[in-house]
CSV table of C-alpha atoms and ligand atoms in Angstrom, one decimal:
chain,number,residue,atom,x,y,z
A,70,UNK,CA,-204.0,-109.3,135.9
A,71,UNK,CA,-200.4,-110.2,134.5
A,72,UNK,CA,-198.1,-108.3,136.5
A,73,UNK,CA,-196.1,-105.8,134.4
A,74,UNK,CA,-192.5,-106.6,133.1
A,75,UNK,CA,-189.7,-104.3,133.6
A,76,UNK,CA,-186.3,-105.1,131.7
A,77,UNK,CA,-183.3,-104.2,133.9
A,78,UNK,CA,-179.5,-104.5,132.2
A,79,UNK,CA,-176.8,-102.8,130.6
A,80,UNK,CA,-176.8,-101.9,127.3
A,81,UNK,CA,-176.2,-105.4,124.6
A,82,UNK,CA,-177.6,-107.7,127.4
A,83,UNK,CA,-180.7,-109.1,125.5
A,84,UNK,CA,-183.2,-106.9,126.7
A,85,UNK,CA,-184.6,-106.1,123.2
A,86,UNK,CA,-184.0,-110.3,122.4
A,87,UNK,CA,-185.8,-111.9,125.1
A,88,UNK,CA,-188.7,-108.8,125.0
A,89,UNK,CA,-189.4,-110.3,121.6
A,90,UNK,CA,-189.1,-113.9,122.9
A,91,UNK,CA,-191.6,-112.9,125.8
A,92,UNK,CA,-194.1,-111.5,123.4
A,93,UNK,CA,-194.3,-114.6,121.3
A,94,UNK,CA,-194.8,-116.9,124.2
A,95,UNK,CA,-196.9,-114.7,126.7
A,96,UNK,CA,-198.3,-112.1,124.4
A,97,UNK,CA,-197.2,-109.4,126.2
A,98,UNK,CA,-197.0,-105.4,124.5
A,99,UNK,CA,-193.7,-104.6,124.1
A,100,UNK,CA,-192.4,-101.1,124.5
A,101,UNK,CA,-189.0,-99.7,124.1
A,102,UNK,CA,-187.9,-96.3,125.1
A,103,UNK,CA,-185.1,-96.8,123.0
A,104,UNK,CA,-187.2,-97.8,119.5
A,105,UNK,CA,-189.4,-95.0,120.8
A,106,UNK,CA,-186.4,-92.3,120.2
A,107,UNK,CA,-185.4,-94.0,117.1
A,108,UNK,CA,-188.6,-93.8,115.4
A,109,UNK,CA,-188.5,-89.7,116.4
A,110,UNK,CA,-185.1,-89.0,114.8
A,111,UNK,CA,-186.2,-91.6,111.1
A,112,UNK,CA,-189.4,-89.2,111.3
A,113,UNK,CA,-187.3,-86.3,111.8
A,114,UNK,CA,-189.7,-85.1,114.3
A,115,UNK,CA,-188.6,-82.2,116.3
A,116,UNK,CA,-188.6,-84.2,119.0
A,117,UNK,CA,-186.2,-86.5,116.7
A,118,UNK,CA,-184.0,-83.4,115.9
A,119,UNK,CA,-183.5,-82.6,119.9
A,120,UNK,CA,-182.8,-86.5,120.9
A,121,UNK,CA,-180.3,-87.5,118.0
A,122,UNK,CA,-177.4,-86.0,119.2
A,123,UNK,CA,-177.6,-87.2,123.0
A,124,UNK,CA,-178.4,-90.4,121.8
A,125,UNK,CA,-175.3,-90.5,119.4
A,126,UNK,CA,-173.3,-89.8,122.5
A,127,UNK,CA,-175.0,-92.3,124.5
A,128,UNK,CA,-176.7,-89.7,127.3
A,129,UNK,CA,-179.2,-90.1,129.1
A,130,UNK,CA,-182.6,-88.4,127.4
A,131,UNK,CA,-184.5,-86.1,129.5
A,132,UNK,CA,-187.0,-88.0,132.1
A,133,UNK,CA,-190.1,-86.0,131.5
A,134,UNK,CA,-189.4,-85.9,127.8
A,135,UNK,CA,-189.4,-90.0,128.2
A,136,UNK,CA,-192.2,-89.9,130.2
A,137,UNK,CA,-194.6,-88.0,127.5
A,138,UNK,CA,-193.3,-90.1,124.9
A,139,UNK,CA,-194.3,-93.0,127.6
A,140,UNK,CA,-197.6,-91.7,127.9
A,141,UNK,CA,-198.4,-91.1,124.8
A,142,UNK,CA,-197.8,-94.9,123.5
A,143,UNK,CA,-199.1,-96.9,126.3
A,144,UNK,CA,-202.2,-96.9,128.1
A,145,UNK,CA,-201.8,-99.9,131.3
A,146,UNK,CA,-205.7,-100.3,132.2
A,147,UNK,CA,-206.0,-104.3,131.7
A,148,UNK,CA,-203.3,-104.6,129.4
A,149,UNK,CA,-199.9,-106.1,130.2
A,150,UNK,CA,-196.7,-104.4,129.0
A,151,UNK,CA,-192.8,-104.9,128.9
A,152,UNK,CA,-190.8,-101.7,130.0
A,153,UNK,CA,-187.6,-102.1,128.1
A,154,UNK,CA,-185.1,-99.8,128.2
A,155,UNK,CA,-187.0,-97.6,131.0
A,156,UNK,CA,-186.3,-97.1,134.1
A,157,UNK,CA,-182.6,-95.6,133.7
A,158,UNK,CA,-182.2,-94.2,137.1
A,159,UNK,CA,-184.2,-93.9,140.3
A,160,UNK,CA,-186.4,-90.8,139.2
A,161,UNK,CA,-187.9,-92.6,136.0
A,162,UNK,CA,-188.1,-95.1,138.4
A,163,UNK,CA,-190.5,-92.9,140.6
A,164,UNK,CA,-192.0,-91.8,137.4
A,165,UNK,CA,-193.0,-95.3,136.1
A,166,UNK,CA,-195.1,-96.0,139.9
A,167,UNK,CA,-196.5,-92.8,140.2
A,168,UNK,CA,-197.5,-91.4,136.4
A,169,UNK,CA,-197.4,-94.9,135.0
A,170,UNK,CA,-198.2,-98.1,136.6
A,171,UNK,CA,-200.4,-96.2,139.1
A,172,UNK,CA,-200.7,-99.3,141.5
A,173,UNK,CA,-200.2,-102.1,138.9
A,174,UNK,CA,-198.2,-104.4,140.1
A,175,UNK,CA,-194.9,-105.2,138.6
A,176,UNK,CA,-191.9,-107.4,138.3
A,177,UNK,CA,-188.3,-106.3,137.7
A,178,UNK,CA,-186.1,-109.0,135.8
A,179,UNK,CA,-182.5,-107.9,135.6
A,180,UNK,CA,-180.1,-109.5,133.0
A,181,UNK,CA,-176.7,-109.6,135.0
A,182,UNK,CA,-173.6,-110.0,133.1
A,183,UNK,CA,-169.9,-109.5,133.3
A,184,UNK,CA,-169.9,-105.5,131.1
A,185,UNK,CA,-166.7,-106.4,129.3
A,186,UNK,CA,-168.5,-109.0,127.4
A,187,UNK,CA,-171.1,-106.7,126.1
A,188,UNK,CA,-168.5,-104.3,123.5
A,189,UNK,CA,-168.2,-107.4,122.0
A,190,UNK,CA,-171.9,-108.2,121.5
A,191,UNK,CA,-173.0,-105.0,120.8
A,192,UNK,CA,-170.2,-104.2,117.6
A,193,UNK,CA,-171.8,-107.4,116.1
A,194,UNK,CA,-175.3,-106.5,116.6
A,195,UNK,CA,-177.1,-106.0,113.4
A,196,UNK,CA,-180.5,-105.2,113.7
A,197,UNK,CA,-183.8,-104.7,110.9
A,198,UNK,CA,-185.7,-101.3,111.6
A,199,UNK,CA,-188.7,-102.5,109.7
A,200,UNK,CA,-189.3,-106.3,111.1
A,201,UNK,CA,-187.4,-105.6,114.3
A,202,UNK,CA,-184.9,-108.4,114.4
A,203,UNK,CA,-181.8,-108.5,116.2
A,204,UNK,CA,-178.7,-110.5,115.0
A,205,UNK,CA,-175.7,-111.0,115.8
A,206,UNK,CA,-172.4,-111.6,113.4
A,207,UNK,CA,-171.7,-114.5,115.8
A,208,UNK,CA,-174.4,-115.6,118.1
A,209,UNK,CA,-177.0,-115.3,115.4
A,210,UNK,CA,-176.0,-114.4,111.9
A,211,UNK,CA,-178.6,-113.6,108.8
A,212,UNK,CA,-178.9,-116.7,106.5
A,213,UNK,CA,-178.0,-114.5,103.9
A,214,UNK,CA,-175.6,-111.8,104.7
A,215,UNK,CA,-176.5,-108.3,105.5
A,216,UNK,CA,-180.1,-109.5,104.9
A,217,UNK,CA,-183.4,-110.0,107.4
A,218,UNK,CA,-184.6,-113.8,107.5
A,219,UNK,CA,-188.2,-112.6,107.7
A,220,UNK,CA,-188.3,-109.6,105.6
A,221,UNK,CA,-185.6,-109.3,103.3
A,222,UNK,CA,-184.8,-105.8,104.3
A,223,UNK,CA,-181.3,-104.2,104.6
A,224,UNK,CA,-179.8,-105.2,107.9
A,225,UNK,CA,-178.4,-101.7,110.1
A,226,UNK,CA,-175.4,-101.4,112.4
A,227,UNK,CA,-177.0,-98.8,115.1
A,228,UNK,CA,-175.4,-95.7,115.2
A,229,UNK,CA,-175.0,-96.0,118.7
A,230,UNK,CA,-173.5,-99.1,118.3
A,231,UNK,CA,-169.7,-97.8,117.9
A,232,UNK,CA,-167.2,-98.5,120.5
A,233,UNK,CA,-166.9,-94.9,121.5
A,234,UNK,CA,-170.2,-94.4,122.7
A,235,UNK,CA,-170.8,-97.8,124.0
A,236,UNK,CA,-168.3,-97.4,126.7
A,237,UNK,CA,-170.3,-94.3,127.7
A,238,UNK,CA,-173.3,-95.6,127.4
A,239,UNK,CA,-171.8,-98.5,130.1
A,240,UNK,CA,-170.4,-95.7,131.9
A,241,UNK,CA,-173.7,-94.3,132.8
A,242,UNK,CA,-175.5,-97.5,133.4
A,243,UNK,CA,-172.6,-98.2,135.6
A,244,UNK,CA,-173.7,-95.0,137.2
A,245,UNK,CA,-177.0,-95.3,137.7
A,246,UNK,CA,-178.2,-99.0,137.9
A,247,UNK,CA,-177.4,-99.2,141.7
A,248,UNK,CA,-180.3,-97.5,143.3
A,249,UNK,CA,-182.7,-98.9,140.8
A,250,UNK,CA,-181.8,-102.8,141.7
A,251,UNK,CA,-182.1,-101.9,145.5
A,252,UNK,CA,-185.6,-99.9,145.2
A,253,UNK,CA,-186.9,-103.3,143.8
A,254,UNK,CA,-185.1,-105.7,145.9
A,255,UNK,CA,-186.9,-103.8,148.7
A,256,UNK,CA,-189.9,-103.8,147.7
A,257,UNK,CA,-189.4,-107.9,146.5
A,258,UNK,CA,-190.0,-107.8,143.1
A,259,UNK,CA,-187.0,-107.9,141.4
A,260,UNK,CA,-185.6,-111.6,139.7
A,261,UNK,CA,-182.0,-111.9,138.7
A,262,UNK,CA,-180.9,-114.0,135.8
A,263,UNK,CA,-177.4,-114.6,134.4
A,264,UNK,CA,-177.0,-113.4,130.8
A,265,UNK,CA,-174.2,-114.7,129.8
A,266,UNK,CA,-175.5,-117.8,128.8
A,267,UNK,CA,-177.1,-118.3,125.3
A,268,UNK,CA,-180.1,-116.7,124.3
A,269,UNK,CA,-182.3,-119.7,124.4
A,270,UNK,CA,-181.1,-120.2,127.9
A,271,UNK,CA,-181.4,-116.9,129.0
A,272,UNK,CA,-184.9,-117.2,127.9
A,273,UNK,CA,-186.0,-120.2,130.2
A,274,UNK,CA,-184.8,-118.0,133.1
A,275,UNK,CA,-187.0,-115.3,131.5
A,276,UNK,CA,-190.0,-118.0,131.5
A,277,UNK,CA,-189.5,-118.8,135.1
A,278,UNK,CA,-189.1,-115.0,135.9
A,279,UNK,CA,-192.4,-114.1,134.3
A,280,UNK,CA,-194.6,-117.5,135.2
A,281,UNK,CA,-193.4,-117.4,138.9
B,98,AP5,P1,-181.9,-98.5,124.1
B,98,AP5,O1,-182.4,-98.7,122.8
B,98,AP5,O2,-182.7,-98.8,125.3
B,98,AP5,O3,-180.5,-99.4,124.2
B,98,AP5,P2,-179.8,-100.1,125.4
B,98,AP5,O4,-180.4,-100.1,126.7
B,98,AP5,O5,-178.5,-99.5,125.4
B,98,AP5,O6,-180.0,-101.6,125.0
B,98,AP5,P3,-179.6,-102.2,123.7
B,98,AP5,O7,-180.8,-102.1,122.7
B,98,AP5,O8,-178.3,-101.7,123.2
B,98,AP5,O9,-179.4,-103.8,124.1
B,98,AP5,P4,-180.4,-104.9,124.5
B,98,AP5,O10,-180.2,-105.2,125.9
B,98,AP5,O11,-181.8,-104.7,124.0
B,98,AP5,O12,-179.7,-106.1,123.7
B,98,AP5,P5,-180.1,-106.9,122.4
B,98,AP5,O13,-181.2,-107.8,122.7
B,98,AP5,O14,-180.3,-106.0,121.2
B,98,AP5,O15,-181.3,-97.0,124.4
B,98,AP5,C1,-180.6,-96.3,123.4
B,98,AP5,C2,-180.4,-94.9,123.8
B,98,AP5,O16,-181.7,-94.3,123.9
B,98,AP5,C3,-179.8,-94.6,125.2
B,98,AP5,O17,-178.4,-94.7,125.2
B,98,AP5,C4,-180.4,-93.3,125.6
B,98,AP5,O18,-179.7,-92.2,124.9
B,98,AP5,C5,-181.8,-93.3,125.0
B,98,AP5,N1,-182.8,-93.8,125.9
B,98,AP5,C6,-183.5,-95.0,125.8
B,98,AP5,N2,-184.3,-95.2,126.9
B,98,AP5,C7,-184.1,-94.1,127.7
B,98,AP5,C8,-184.7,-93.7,128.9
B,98,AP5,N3,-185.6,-94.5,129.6
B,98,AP5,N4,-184.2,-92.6,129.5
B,98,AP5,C9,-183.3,-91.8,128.9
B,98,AP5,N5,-182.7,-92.1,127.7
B,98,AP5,C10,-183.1,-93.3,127.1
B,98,AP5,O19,-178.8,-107.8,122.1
B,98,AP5,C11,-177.6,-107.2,121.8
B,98,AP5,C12,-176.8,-108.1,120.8
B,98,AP5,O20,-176.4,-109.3,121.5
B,98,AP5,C13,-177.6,-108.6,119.6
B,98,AP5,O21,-176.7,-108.7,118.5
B,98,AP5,C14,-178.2,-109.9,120.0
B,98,AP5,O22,-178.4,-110.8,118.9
B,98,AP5,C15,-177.1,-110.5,120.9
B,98,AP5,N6,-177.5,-111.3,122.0
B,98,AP5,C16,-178.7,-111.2,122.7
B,98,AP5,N7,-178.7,-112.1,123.7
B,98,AP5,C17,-177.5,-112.9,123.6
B,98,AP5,C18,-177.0,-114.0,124.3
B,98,AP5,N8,-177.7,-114.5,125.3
B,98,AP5,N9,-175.8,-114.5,123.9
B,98,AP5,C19,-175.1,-113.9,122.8
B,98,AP5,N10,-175.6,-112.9,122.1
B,98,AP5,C20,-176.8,-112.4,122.5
């Protein structure tokens, strides 16, 4: 079987890009943590209610909280699936080999990039909940402004998405990424690839990282 893919990077790095890229090409299942939360608060689910406002800040959610919401939407057995978004630090880490994966092998690609570019990226980002496409003001604009290509739906800014709580958000990945890169360097599964270069670029790393 496929080994399973695991998205490493700060936040604005292309994760949620290239996961959709990957999917196309491969037909791997993608699943976000972060679409996961999202989905809870539009619903207004109680679980919704108790996320929102960490999430507006930019915390970190709860591990086990992430982990039942895990559980609940993805079942490995012979399927393949993209963690993005998940691990954040080394105990979800633990909790994706134990309670997850269970023995299935995986590889860790991480999107390295200078973090001062990302503010940048991320206050342009412009995303459409209903088809799930990510634009960019400048990288990758709408053809018709404030408009999804695919489904003509109302393009959002994420709340997330101001500068406030992007730098905390950077400020805990900062935080937490370092034991996380070495537990996969260790064990020899983890592929680096530069980000900074443009998304179709980016994505033949991502190709190399998930043929090799
Ligand atoms: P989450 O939704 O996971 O957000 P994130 O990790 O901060 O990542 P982003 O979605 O911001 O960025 P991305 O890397 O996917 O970039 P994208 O492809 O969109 O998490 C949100 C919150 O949920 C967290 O803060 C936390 O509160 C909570 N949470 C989630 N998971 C959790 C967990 N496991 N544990 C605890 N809490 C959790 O690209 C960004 C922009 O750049 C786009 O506009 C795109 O078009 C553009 N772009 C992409 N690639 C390029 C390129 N190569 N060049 C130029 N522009 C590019």
């Amino acid at each position: 079987m496929r080994p399973q893919l695991i998205l490493l990077g700060a936040p604005g790095t292309g994760k949620g890009t290239q996961a959709k890229n990957i999917v196309e090409s491969f037909g791997y299942n993608h699943i976000s943590t972060g679409d996961l939360l999202r989905n809870e608060i539009a619903k207004d689910s109680e679980l919704g209610q108790k996320v929102k406002g960490i999430m507006d800040r930019g915390d970190l959610v709860n591990d086990q909280v992430i982990l039942e919401l895990l559980n609940a939407n993805c079942d490995i057995g012979d399927t393949a699936y993209i963690f993005d978004g998940f691990p954040r630090n080394i105990e979800q880490v633990k909790l994706l080999e134990t309670e997850v994966l269970k023995g299935s092998a995986s590889r860790a690609i991480f999107f390295d990039i200078d973090l001062e570019v990302l503010i940048e990226r991320i206050s342009n980002r412009r995303i459409a909940p209903k088809s799930g496409e990510i634009y960019n003001l400048i990288s990758r604009p709408p053809k018709v402004p404030g408009k999804c290509d695919i489904s003509g739906e109302d393009l959002i800014h994420r709340k997330d998405d101001n500068e406030e709580t992007v730098r905390n958000r950077l400020e805990v990945f900062k935080s937490t990424i370092a034991p996380i890169l070495e537990y996969y360097e260790e064990k020899g599964s983890l592929v680096r690839i530069d980000a900074s270069k443009s998304a179709v670029e980016v994505f033949t790393l991502v190709e190399a990282a998930v043929n090799n």
